[in-house]
């Protein structure tokens, strides 16, 4: 019996050690209070700014407002990604939203298989009406076209989260507290044309059942080239501790 348990433990350890964490430490080199953006896109087909946050290019009028800044550290029991977060809020009232994008890879590097984007978020205020997307995987690094996204909606003193892919959306049935740090995992499955959402999941070896799933056939064609966040003037808080992986083991591993 002891041999069996030891073997299972070794298998679990090996699977976690082999987990592929494709990107983490998204705020490397940033100090608290500093702008997170280190570059800006000035054309739709500009070269990708790899491994840095950049201002997103707009073909119409330029976005109003400045780069969000690095803020306080967030933590969630059992989640191993540490470090500073991005501070939401502080945009002028006339600014609908202002996106920032973190460059991953150009081309079709991340265009097949399954990918997970995990992060922590803590909203202190959420007055947005309807469903407002605040983070997404992006198919265009310069203009920020969403590939799969996470949104939230005001539920009085609470929040409801949801996931979208193209025009399809699905929300959670559970509501969640403001002023509380939540672990969110967005899963993009290219084979299934599917985006799945996990809110405060148990950090165990087995991937749990998602809290919401959105599917639309034929939309996952271009690869994921960046991670985009949208700062808005009708919510405030912090988001951070990003981890981009190709397995659930990558989400929960060290």
PDB file of C-alpha atoms in Angstrom:
ATOM      1  CA  UNK A   1       0.000   0.000   0.000  1.00  0.00           C
ATOM      2  CA  UNK A   2       2.847   2.378   0.904  1.00  0.00           C
ATOM      3  CA  UNK A   3       4.490   1.640  -2.468  1.00  0.00           C
ATOM      4  CA  UNK A   4       1.254   2.506  -4.303  1.00  0.00           C
ATOM      5  CA  UNK A   5       0.879   5.790  -2.427  1.00  0.00           C
ATOM      6  CA  UNK A   6       4.521   6.665  -3.072  1.00  0.00           C
ATOM      7  CA  UNK A   7       4.123   5.922  -6.777  1.00  0.00           C
ATOM      8  CA  UNK A   8       1.018   8.094  -7.017  1.00  0.00           C
ATOM      9  CA  UNK A   9       2.807  10.943  -5.230  1.00  0.00           C
ATOM     10  CA  UNK A  10       5.766  10.690  -7.602  1.00  0.00           C
ATOM     11  CA  UNK A  11       3.454  10.702 -10.636  1.00  0.00           C
ATOM     12  CA  UNK A  12       1.629  13.798  -9.336  1.00  0.00           C
ATOM     13  CA  UNK A  13       4.930  15.552  -8.633  1.00  0.00           C
ATOM     14  CA  UNK A  14       6.262  14.690 -12.093  1.00  0.00           C
ATOM     15  CA  UNK A  15       3.132  15.965 -13.818  1.00  0.00           C
ATOM     16  CA  UNK A  16       3.370  19.310 -11.999  1.00  0.00           C
ATOM     17  CA  UNK A  17       7.083  19.649 -12.666  1.00  0.00           C
ATOM     18  CA  UNK A  18       6.456  19.077 -16.378  1.00  0.00           C
ATOM     19  CA  UNK A  19       3.651  21.657 -16.497  1.00  0.00           C
ATOM     20  CA  UNK A  20       4.335  24.250 -19.140  1.00  0.00           C
ATOM     21  CA  UNK A  21       4.068  27.792 -17.786  1.00  0.00           C
ATOM     22  CA  UNK A  22       4.364  29.805 -20.983  1.00  0.00           C
ATOM     23  CA  UNK A  23       4.344  33.249 -19.336  1.00  0.00           C
ATOM     24  CA  UNK A  24       4.245  34.654 -15.823  1.00  0.00           C
ATOM     25  CA  UNK A  25       5.702  37.578 -13.885  1.00  0.00           C
ATOM     26  CA  UNK A  26       3.878  40.033 -16.162  1.00  0.00           C
ATOM     27  CA  UNK A  27       5.007  43.047 -14.116  1.00  0.00           C
ATOM     28  CA  UNK A  28       8.678  42.159 -13.962  1.00  0.00           C
ATOM     29  CA  UNK A  29      10.733  45.298 -13.314  1.00  0.00           C
ATOM     30  CA  UNK A  30       7.736  47.460 -12.351  1.00  0.00           C
ATOM     31  CA  UNK A  31       7.620  49.305  -9.060  1.00  0.00           C
ATOM     32  CA  UNK A  32       4.427  50.188  -7.224  1.00  0.00           C
ATOM     33  CA  UNK A  33       2.951  53.415  -8.600  1.00  0.00           C
ATOM     34  CA  UNK A  34       4.786  53.227 -11.942  1.00  0.00           C
ATOM     35  CA  UNK A  35       2.957  53.026 -15.318  1.00  0.00           C
ATOM     36  CA  UNK A  36       2.824  49.428 -16.534  1.00  0.00           C
ATOM     37  CA  UNK A  37       3.052  50.330 -20.244  1.00  0.00           C
ATOM     38  CA  UNK A  38       6.593  50.457 -21.587  1.00  0.00           C
ATOM     39  CA  UNK A  39       5.660  50.918 -25.273  1.00  0.00           C
ATOM     40  CA  UNK A  40       2.800  51.939 -27.578  1.00  0.00           C
ATOM     41  CA  UNK A  41       1.440  50.643 -30.896  1.00  0.00           C
ATOM     42  CA  UNK A  42       1.052  53.362 -33.523  1.00  0.00           C
ATOM     43  CA  UNK A  43      -0.193  51.269 -36.452  1.00  0.00           C
ATOM     44  CA  UNK A  44      -2.522  48.302 -36.980  1.00  0.00           C
ATOM     45  CA  UNK A  45       0.283  46.088 -38.316  1.00  0.00           C
ATOM     46  CA  UNK A  46       3.068  47.292 -36.041  1.00  0.00           C
ATOM     47  CA  UNK A  47       5.630  44.689 -34.905  1.00  0.00           C
ATOM     48  CA  UNK A  48       4.794  42.903 -31.682  1.00  0.00           C
ATOM     49  CA  UNK A  49       6.287  44.272 -28.457  1.00  0.00           C
ATOM     50  CA  UNK A  50       7.116  40.991 -26.767  1.00  0.00           C
ATOM     51  CA  UNK A  51       6.867  40.488 -23.008  1.00  0.00           C
ATOM     52  CA  UNK A  52       5.911  44.089 -22.203  1.00  0.00           C
ATOM     53  CA  UNK A  53       2.683  46.020 -21.701  1.00  0.00           C
ATOM     54  CA  UNK A  54       1.846  48.467 -24.503  1.00  0.00           C
ATOM     55  CA  UNK A  55      -0.817  51.040 -25.280  1.00  0.00           C
ATOM     56  CA  UNK A  56      -3.250  49.632 -27.855  1.00  0.00           C
ATOM     57  CA  UNK A  57      -3.585  51.338 -31.238  1.00  0.00           C
ATOM     58  CA  UNK A  58      -6.953  52.826 -32.231  1.00  0.00           C
ATOM     59  CA  UNK A  59      -7.872  53.290 -35.899  1.00  0.00           C
ATOM     60  CA  UNK A  60     -10.382  55.949 -34.900  1.00  0.00           C
ATOM     61  CA  UNK A  61      -9.781  58.480 -32.138  1.00  0.00           C
ATOM     62  CA  UNK A  62      -6.940  57.816 -29.677  1.00  0.00           C
ATOM     63  CA  UNK A  63      -7.976  56.312 -26.361  1.00  0.00           C
ATOM     64  CA  UNK A  64      -8.458  58.808 -23.545  1.00  0.00           C
ATOM     65  CA  UNK A  65      -6.367  58.473 -20.420  1.00  0.00           C
ATOM     66  CA  UNK A  66      -2.940  57.222 -19.456  1.00  0.00           C
ATOM     67  CA  UNK A  67      -1.370  53.880 -18.646  1.00  0.00           C
ATOM     68  CA  UNK A  68      -2.631  52.129 -15.522  1.00  0.00           C
ATOM     69  CA  UNK A  69      -0.042  51.830 -12.772  1.00  0.00           C
ATOM     70  CA  UNK A  70       1.381  48.929 -10.800  1.00  0.00           C
ATOM     71  CA  UNK A  71      -0.407  48.478  -7.493  1.00  0.00           C
ATOM     72  CA  UNK A  72      -0.490  46.392  -4.350  1.00  0.00           C
ATOM     73  CA  UNK A  73       0.254  42.698  -4.213  1.00  0.00           C
ATOM     74  CA  UNK A  74      -2.678  40.299  -4.302  1.00  0.00           C
ATOM     75  CA  UNK A  75      -2.692  36.799  -2.859  1.00  0.00           C
ATOM     76  CA  UNK A  76      -4.947  33.753  -2.877  1.00  0.00           C
ATOM     77  CA  UNK A  77      -4.380  30.687  -0.695  1.00  0.00           C
ATOM     78  CA  UNK A  78      -2.699  27.930  -2.676  1.00  0.00           C
ATOM     79  CA  UNK A  79      -2.094  30.013  -5.811  1.00  0.00           C
ATOM     80  CA  UNK A  80       1.642  30.309  -6.362  1.00  0.00           C
ATOM     81  CA  UNK A  81       1.909  33.368  -8.622  1.00  0.00           C
ATOM     82  CA  UNK A  82       3.097  36.359  -6.597  1.00  0.00           C
ATOM     83  CA  UNK A  83       3.940  40.011  -7.169  1.00  0.00           C
ATOM     84  CA  UNK A  84       2.401  43.402  -7.881  1.00  0.00           C
ATOM     85  CA  UNK A  85      -0.965  43.925  -9.543  1.00  0.00           C
ATOM     86  CA  UNK A  86      -2.388  46.452 -12.007  1.00  0.00           C
ATOM     87  CA  UNK A  87      -4.572  49.179 -10.532  1.00  0.00           C
ATOM     88  CA  UNK A  88      -7.955  49.684 -12.207  1.00  0.00           C
ATOM     89  CA  UNK A  89      -9.613  53.111 -12.071  1.00  0.00           C
ATOM     90  CA  UNK A  90      -8.506  56.706 -12.417  1.00  0.00           C
ATOM     91  CA  UNK A  91      -9.737  57.282 -15.970  1.00  0.00           C
ATOM     92  CA  UNK A  92     -11.452  60.577 -16.897  1.00  0.00           C
ATOM     93  CA  UNK A  93     -15.247  60.461 -16.992  1.00  0.00           C
ATOM     94  CA  UNK A  94     -15.283  60.909 -20.778  1.00  0.00           C
ATOM     95  CA  UNK A  95     -13.165  57.781 -21.273  1.00  0.00           C
ATOM     96  CA  UNK A  96     -15.342  54.760 -22.072  1.00  0.00           C
ATOM     97  CA  UNK A  97     -12.394  52.422 -21.661  1.00  0.00           C
ATOM     98  CA  UNK A  98      -8.672  52.293 -22.303  1.00  0.00           C
ATOM     99  CA  UNK A  99      -6.947  48.996 -23.198  1.00  0.00           C
ATOM    100  CA  UNK A 100      -3.394  47.858 -22.460  1.00  0.00           C
ATOM    101  CA  UNK A 101      -1.926  44.715 -24.009  1.00  0.00           C
ATOM    102  CA  UNK A 102       0.894  42.365 -23.049  1.00  0.00           C
ATOM    103  CA  UNK A 103       2.651  40.921 -26.101  1.00  0.00           C
ATOM    104  CA  UNK A 104       3.089  37.119 -26.210  1.00  0.00           C
ATOM    105  CA  UNK A 105       4.100  35.817 -29.642  1.00  0.00           C
ATOM    106  CA  UNK A 106       3.398  36.880 -33.214  1.00  0.00           C
ATOM    107  CA  UNK A 107       2.053  34.502 -35.871  1.00  0.00           C
ATOM    108  CA  UNK A 108       0.298  31.241 -35.028  1.00  0.00           C
ATOM    109  CA  UNK A 109       2.397  30.049 -32.088  1.00  0.00           C
ATOM    110  CA  UNK A 110      -0.653  29.806 -29.826  1.00  0.00           C
ATOM    111  CA  UNK A 111      -3.316  28.828 -32.366  1.00  0.00           C
ATOM    112  CA  UNK A 112      -3.913  25.130 -31.636  1.00  0.00           C
ATOM    113  CA  UNK A 113      -4.492  23.163 -28.472  1.00  0.00           C
ATOM    114  CA  UNK A 114      -5.679  24.522 -25.128  1.00  0.00           C
ATOM    115  CA  UNK A 115      -4.487  27.515 -23.109  1.00  0.00           C
ATOM    116  CA  UNK A 116      -5.227  28.819 -19.636  1.00  0.00           C
ATOM    117  CA  UNK A 117      -4.986  32.389 -18.387  1.00  0.00           C
ATOM    118  CA  UNK A 118      -5.178  32.561 -14.610  1.00  0.00           C
ATOM    119  CA  UNK A 119      -5.115  35.734 -12.511  1.00  0.00           C
ATOM    120  CA  UNK A 120      -6.328  37.384  -9.326  1.00  0.00           C
ATOM    121  CA  UNK A 121      -8.803  40.267  -9.254  1.00  0.00           C
ATOM    122  CA  UNK A 122     -10.237  42.384  -6.465  1.00  0.00           C
ATOM    123  CA  UNK A 123     -12.879  44.963  -7.377  1.00  0.00           C
ATOM    124  CA  UNK A 124     -13.487  47.674  -4.792  1.00  0.00           C
ATOM    125  CA  UNK A 125     -16.126  49.324  -6.980  1.00  0.00           C
ATOM    126  CA  UNK A 126     -18.169  48.066  -9.915  1.00  0.00           C
ATOM    127  CA  UNK A 127     -20.866  50.470 -11.084  1.00  0.00           C
ATOM    128  CA  UNK A 128     -20.836  49.438 -14.730  1.00  0.00           C
ATOM    129  CA  UNK A 129     -24.278  48.770 -16.155  1.00  0.00           C
ATOM    130  CA  UNK A 130     -24.731  45.477 -17.964  1.00  0.00           C
ATOM    131  CA  UNK A 131     -21.874  43.123 -18.721  1.00  0.00           C
ATOM    132  CA  UNK A 132     -18.441  44.742 -18.992  1.00  0.00           C
ATOM    133  CA  UNK A 133     -15.420  42.798 -20.248  1.00  0.00           C
ATOM    134  CA  UNK A 134     -12.194  43.598 -18.435  1.00  0.00           C
ATOM    135  CA  UNK A 135      -9.632  41.041 -19.658  1.00  0.00           C
ATOM    136  CA  UNK A 136      -9.197  38.897 -22.751  1.00  0.00           C
ATOM    137  CA  UNK A 137      -6.853  36.833 -24.848  1.00  0.00           C
ATOM    138  CA  UNK A 138      -6.265  38.805 -28.024  1.00  0.00           C
ATOM    139  CA  UNK A 139      -5.836  37.765 -31.655  1.00  0.00           C
ATOM    140  CA  UNK A 140      -4.320  41.110 -32.655  1.00  0.00           C
ATOM    141  CA  UNK A 141      -1.495  42.587 -30.594  1.00  0.00           C
ATOM    142  CA  UNK A 142      -1.846  46.128 -31.945  1.00  0.00           C
ATOM    143  CA  UNK A 143      -5.619  46.686 -32.000  1.00  0.00           C
ATOM    144  CA  UNK A 144      -6.642  44.218 -29.331  1.00  0.00           C
ATOM    145  CA  UNK A 145      -9.250  42.012 -31.024  1.00  0.00           C
ATOM    146  CA  UNK A 146     -10.660  39.706 -28.333  1.00  0.00           C
ATOM    147  CA  UNK A 147     -10.318  35.953 -28.769  1.00  0.00           C
ATOM    148  CA  UNK A 148     -11.957  34.957 -25.482  1.00  0.00           C
ATOM    149  CA  UNK A 149     -12.845  37.334 -22.643  1.00  0.00           C
ATOM    150  CA  UNK A 150     -14.033  37.630 -19.047  1.00  0.00           C
ATOM    151  CA  UNK A 151     -16.718  40.095 -18.026  1.00  0.00           C
ATOM    152  CA  UNK A 152     -18.527  41.119 -14.869  1.00  0.00           C
ATOM    153  CA  UNK A 153     -21.854  42.717 -13.996  1.00  0.00           C
ATOM    154  CA  UNK A 154     -23.118  44.659 -11.005  1.00  0.00           C
ATOM    155  CA  UNK A 155     -25.437  42.713  -8.703  1.00  0.00           C
ATOM    156  CA  UNK A 156     -26.031  45.347  -6.059  1.00  0.00           C
ATOM    157  CA  UNK A 157     -23.353  44.796  -3.443  1.00  0.00           C
ATOM    158  CA  UNK A 158     -22.005  41.764  -5.327  1.00  0.00           C
ATOM    159  CA  UNK A 159     -20.689  40.754  -8.755  1.00  0.00           C
ATOM    160  CA  UNK A 160     -21.541  38.148 -11.317  1.00  0.00           C
ATOM    161  CA  UNK A 161     -18.779  36.980 -13.662  1.00  0.00           C
ATOM    162  CA  UNK A 162     -19.048  35.556 -17.148  1.00  0.00           C
ATOM    163  CA  UNK A 163     -17.127  34.400 -20.201  1.00  0.00           C
ATOM    164  CA  UNK A 164     -17.460  35.296 -23.860  1.00  0.00           C
ATOM    165  CA  UNK A 165     -16.187  34.152 -27.221  1.00  0.00           C
ATOM    166  CA  UNK A 166     -16.972  36.370 -30.202  1.00  0.00           C
ATOM    167  CA  UNK A 167     -20.712  37.152 -29.790  1.00  0.00           C
ATOM    168  CA  UNK A 168     -21.528  34.300 -27.424  1.00  0.00           C
ATOM    169  CA  UNK A 169     -21.668  34.909 -23.666  1.00  0.00           C
ATOM    170  CA  UNK A 170     -22.332  32.789 -20.607  1.00  0.00           C
ATOM    171  CA  UNK A 171     -22.476  33.991 -16.998  1.00  0.00           C
ATOM    172  CA  UNK A 172     -22.086  32.267 -13.656  1.00  0.00           C
ATOM    173  CA  UNK A 173     -25.105  31.462 -11.520  1.00  0.00           C
ATOM    174  CA  UNK A 174     -23.224  32.386  -8.324  1.00  0.00           C
ATOM    175  CA  UNK A 175     -22.564  35.956  -7.205  1.00  0.00           C
ATOM    176  CA  UNK A 176     -19.258  37.074  -5.682  1.00  0.00           C
ATOM    177  CA  UNK A 177     -18.213  39.685  -3.121  1.00  0.00           C
ATOM    178  CA  UNK A 178     -16.600  43.025  -3.833  1.00  0.00           C
ATOM    179  CA  UNK A 179     -13.423  43.883  -1.863  1.00  0.00           C
ATOM    180  CA  UNK A 180     -12.442  40.215  -2.022  1.00  0.00           C
ATOM    181  CA  UNK A 181      -9.608  38.682  -4.009  1.00  0.00           C
ATOM    182  CA  UNK A 182     -10.874  36.072  -6.477  1.00  0.00           C
ATOM    183  CA  UNK A 183      -8.896  33.560  -8.508  1.00  0.00           C
ATOM    184  CA  UNK A 184     -10.151  33.442 -12.094  1.00  0.00           C
ATOM    185  CA  UNK A 185      -9.096  31.022 -14.824  1.00  0.00           C
ATOM    186  CA  UNK A 186     -10.008  31.542 -18.479  1.00  0.00           C
ATOM    187  CA  UNK A 187      -9.574  28.442 -20.651  1.00  0.00           C
ATOM    188  CA  UNK A 188      -9.403  28.685 -24.447  1.00  0.00           C
ATOM    189  CA  UNK A 189      -9.892  25.402 -26.330  1.00  0.00           C
ATOM    190  CA  UNK A 190      -9.163  25.797 -30.042  1.00  0.00           C
ATOM    191  CA  UNK A 191     -10.388  22.312 -30.985  1.00  0.00           C
ATOM    192  CA  UNK A 192     -13.789  22.894 -29.373  1.00  0.00           C
ATOM    193  CA  UNK A 193     -14.095  26.605 -30.286  1.00  0.00           C
ATOM    194  CA  UNK A 194     -14.793  27.079 -26.602  1.00  0.00           C
ATOM    195  CA  UNK A 195     -14.006  29.510 -23.789  1.00  0.00           C
ATOM    196  CA  UNK A 196     -14.512  28.280 -20.222  1.00  0.00           C
ATOM    197  CA  UNK A 197     -14.447  30.145 -16.919  1.00  0.00           C
ATOM    198  CA  UNK A 198     -13.463  28.970 -13.434  1.00  0.00           C
ATOM    199  CA  UNK A 199     -14.074  31.220 -10.411  1.00  0.00           C
ATOM    200  CA  UNK A 200     -12.256  30.448  -7.149  1.00  0.00           C
ATOM    201  CA  UNK A 201     -11.621  26.832  -8.212  1.00  0.00           C
ATOM    202  CA  UNK A 202     -10.132  24.217  -5.921  1.00  0.00           C
ATOM    203  CA  UNK A 203      -6.433  24.027  -6.677  1.00  0.00           C
ATOM    204  CA  UNK A 204      -6.206  20.270  -7.010  1.00  0.00           C
ATOM    205  CA  UNK A 205      -4.656  18.061  -9.688  1.00  0.00           C
ATOM    206  CA  UNK A 206      -7.943  17.304 -11.410  1.00  0.00           C
ATOM    207  CA  UNK A 207      -9.432  20.131 -13.482  1.00  0.00           C
ATOM    208  CA  UNK A 208     -12.853  21.017 -12.039  1.00  0.00           C
ATOM    209  CA  UNK A 209     -16.087  21.607 -13.887  1.00  0.00           C
ATOM    210  CA  UNK A 210     -16.165  25.185 -15.247  1.00  0.00           C
ATOM    211  CA  UNK A 211     -18.610  27.730 -13.854  1.00  0.00           C
ATOM    212  CA  UNK A 212     -19.540  28.996 -17.333  1.00  0.00           C
ATOM    213  CA  UNK A 213     -18.815  27.982 -20.939  1.00  0.00           C
ATOM    214  CA  UNK A 214     -19.270  29.906 -24.194  1.00  0.00           C
ATOM    215  CA  UNK A 215     -18.969  28.212 -27.589  1.00  0.00           C
ATOM    216  CA  UNK A 216     -19.103  29.513 -31.140  1.00  0.00           C
ATOM    217  CA  UNK A 217     -18.072  27.410 -34.123  1.00  0.00           C
ATOM    218  CA  UNK A 218     -15.405  28.645 -36.485  1.00  0.00           C
ATOM    219  CA  UNK A 219     -14.213  31.701 -34.542  1.00  0.00           C
ATOM    220  CA  UNK A 220     -10.895  30.411 -33.172  1.00  0.00           C
ATOM    221  CA  UNK A 221      -8.691  30.775 -36.236  1.00  0.00           C
ATOM    222  CA  UNK A 222      -5.983  33.328 -35.434  1.00  0.00           C
ATOM    223  CA  UNK A 223      -3.572  32.609 -32.615  1.00  0.00           C
ATOM    224  CA  UNK A 224      -3.417  34.304 -29.230  1.00  0.00           C
ATOM    225  CA  UNK A 225      -0.916  37.144 -29.596  1.00  0.00           C
ATOM    226  CA  UNK A 226      -1.489  39.057 -26.384  1.00  0.00           C
ATOM    227  CA  UNK A 227      -3.325  39.475 -23.100  1.00  0.00           C
ATOM    228  CA  UNK A 228      -5.460  42.619 -22.994  1.00  0.00           C
ATOM    229  CA  UNK A 229      -6.927  44.413 -19.984  1.00  0.00           C
ATOM    230  CA  UNK A 230      -9.483  47.227 -20.215  1.00  0.00           C
ATOM    231  CA  UNK A 231      -9.361  50.033 -17.694  1.00  0.00           C
ATOM    232  CA  UNK A 232     -12.734  51.774 -17.285  1.00  0.00           C
ATOM    233  CA  UNK A 233     -14.037  54.741 -15.311  1.00  0.00           C
ATOM    234  CA  UNK A 234     -16.969  52.849 -13.765  1.00  0.00           C
ATOM    235  CA  UNK A 235     -15.038  50.229 -11.857  1.00  0.00           C
ATOM    236  CA  UNK A 236     -11.954  50.216  -9.642  1.00  0.00           C
ATOM    237  CA  UNK A 237      -9.729  47.644  -8.020  1.00  0.00           C
ATOM    238  CA  UNK A 238      -6.680  45.543  -8.793  1.00  0.00           C
ATOM    239  CA  UNK A 239      -5.868  42.712 -11.184  1.00  0.00           C
ATOM    240  CA  UNK A 240      -2.649  40.745 -11.354  1.00  0.00           C
ATOM    241  CA  UNK A 241      -0.644  37.590 -10.695  1.00  0.00           C
ATOM    242  CA  UNK A 242      -1.175  36.549 -14.312  1.00  0.00           C
ATOM    243  CA  UNK A 243      -0.099  33.118 -15.495  1.00  0.00           C
ATOM    244  CA  UNK A 244      -0.437  31.859 -19.095  1.00  0.00           C
ATOM    245  CA  UNK A 245      -0.081  28.076 -19.429  1.00  0.00           C
ATOM    246  CA  UNK A 246      -1.060  25.161 -21.645  1.00  0.00           C
ATOM    247  CA  UNK A 247      -2.376  22.875 -18.876  1.00  0.00           C
ATOM    248  CA  UNK A 248      -4.327  22.872 -15.638  1.00  0.00           C
ATOM    249  CA  UNK A 249      -1.170  21.599 -13.956  1.00  0.00           C
ATOM    250  CA  UNK A 250       0.500  24.834 -15.080  1.00  0.00           C
ATOM    251  CA  UNK A 251      -2.192  26.857 -13.319  1.00  0.00           C
ATOM    252  CA  UNK A 252      -1.739  25.156  -9.967  1.00  0.00           C
ATOM    253  CA  UNK A 253       1.985  24.356 -10.098  1.00  0.00           C
ATOM    254  CA  UNK A 254       4.946  26.316  -8.805  1.00  0.00           C
TER     255      UNK A 254
END
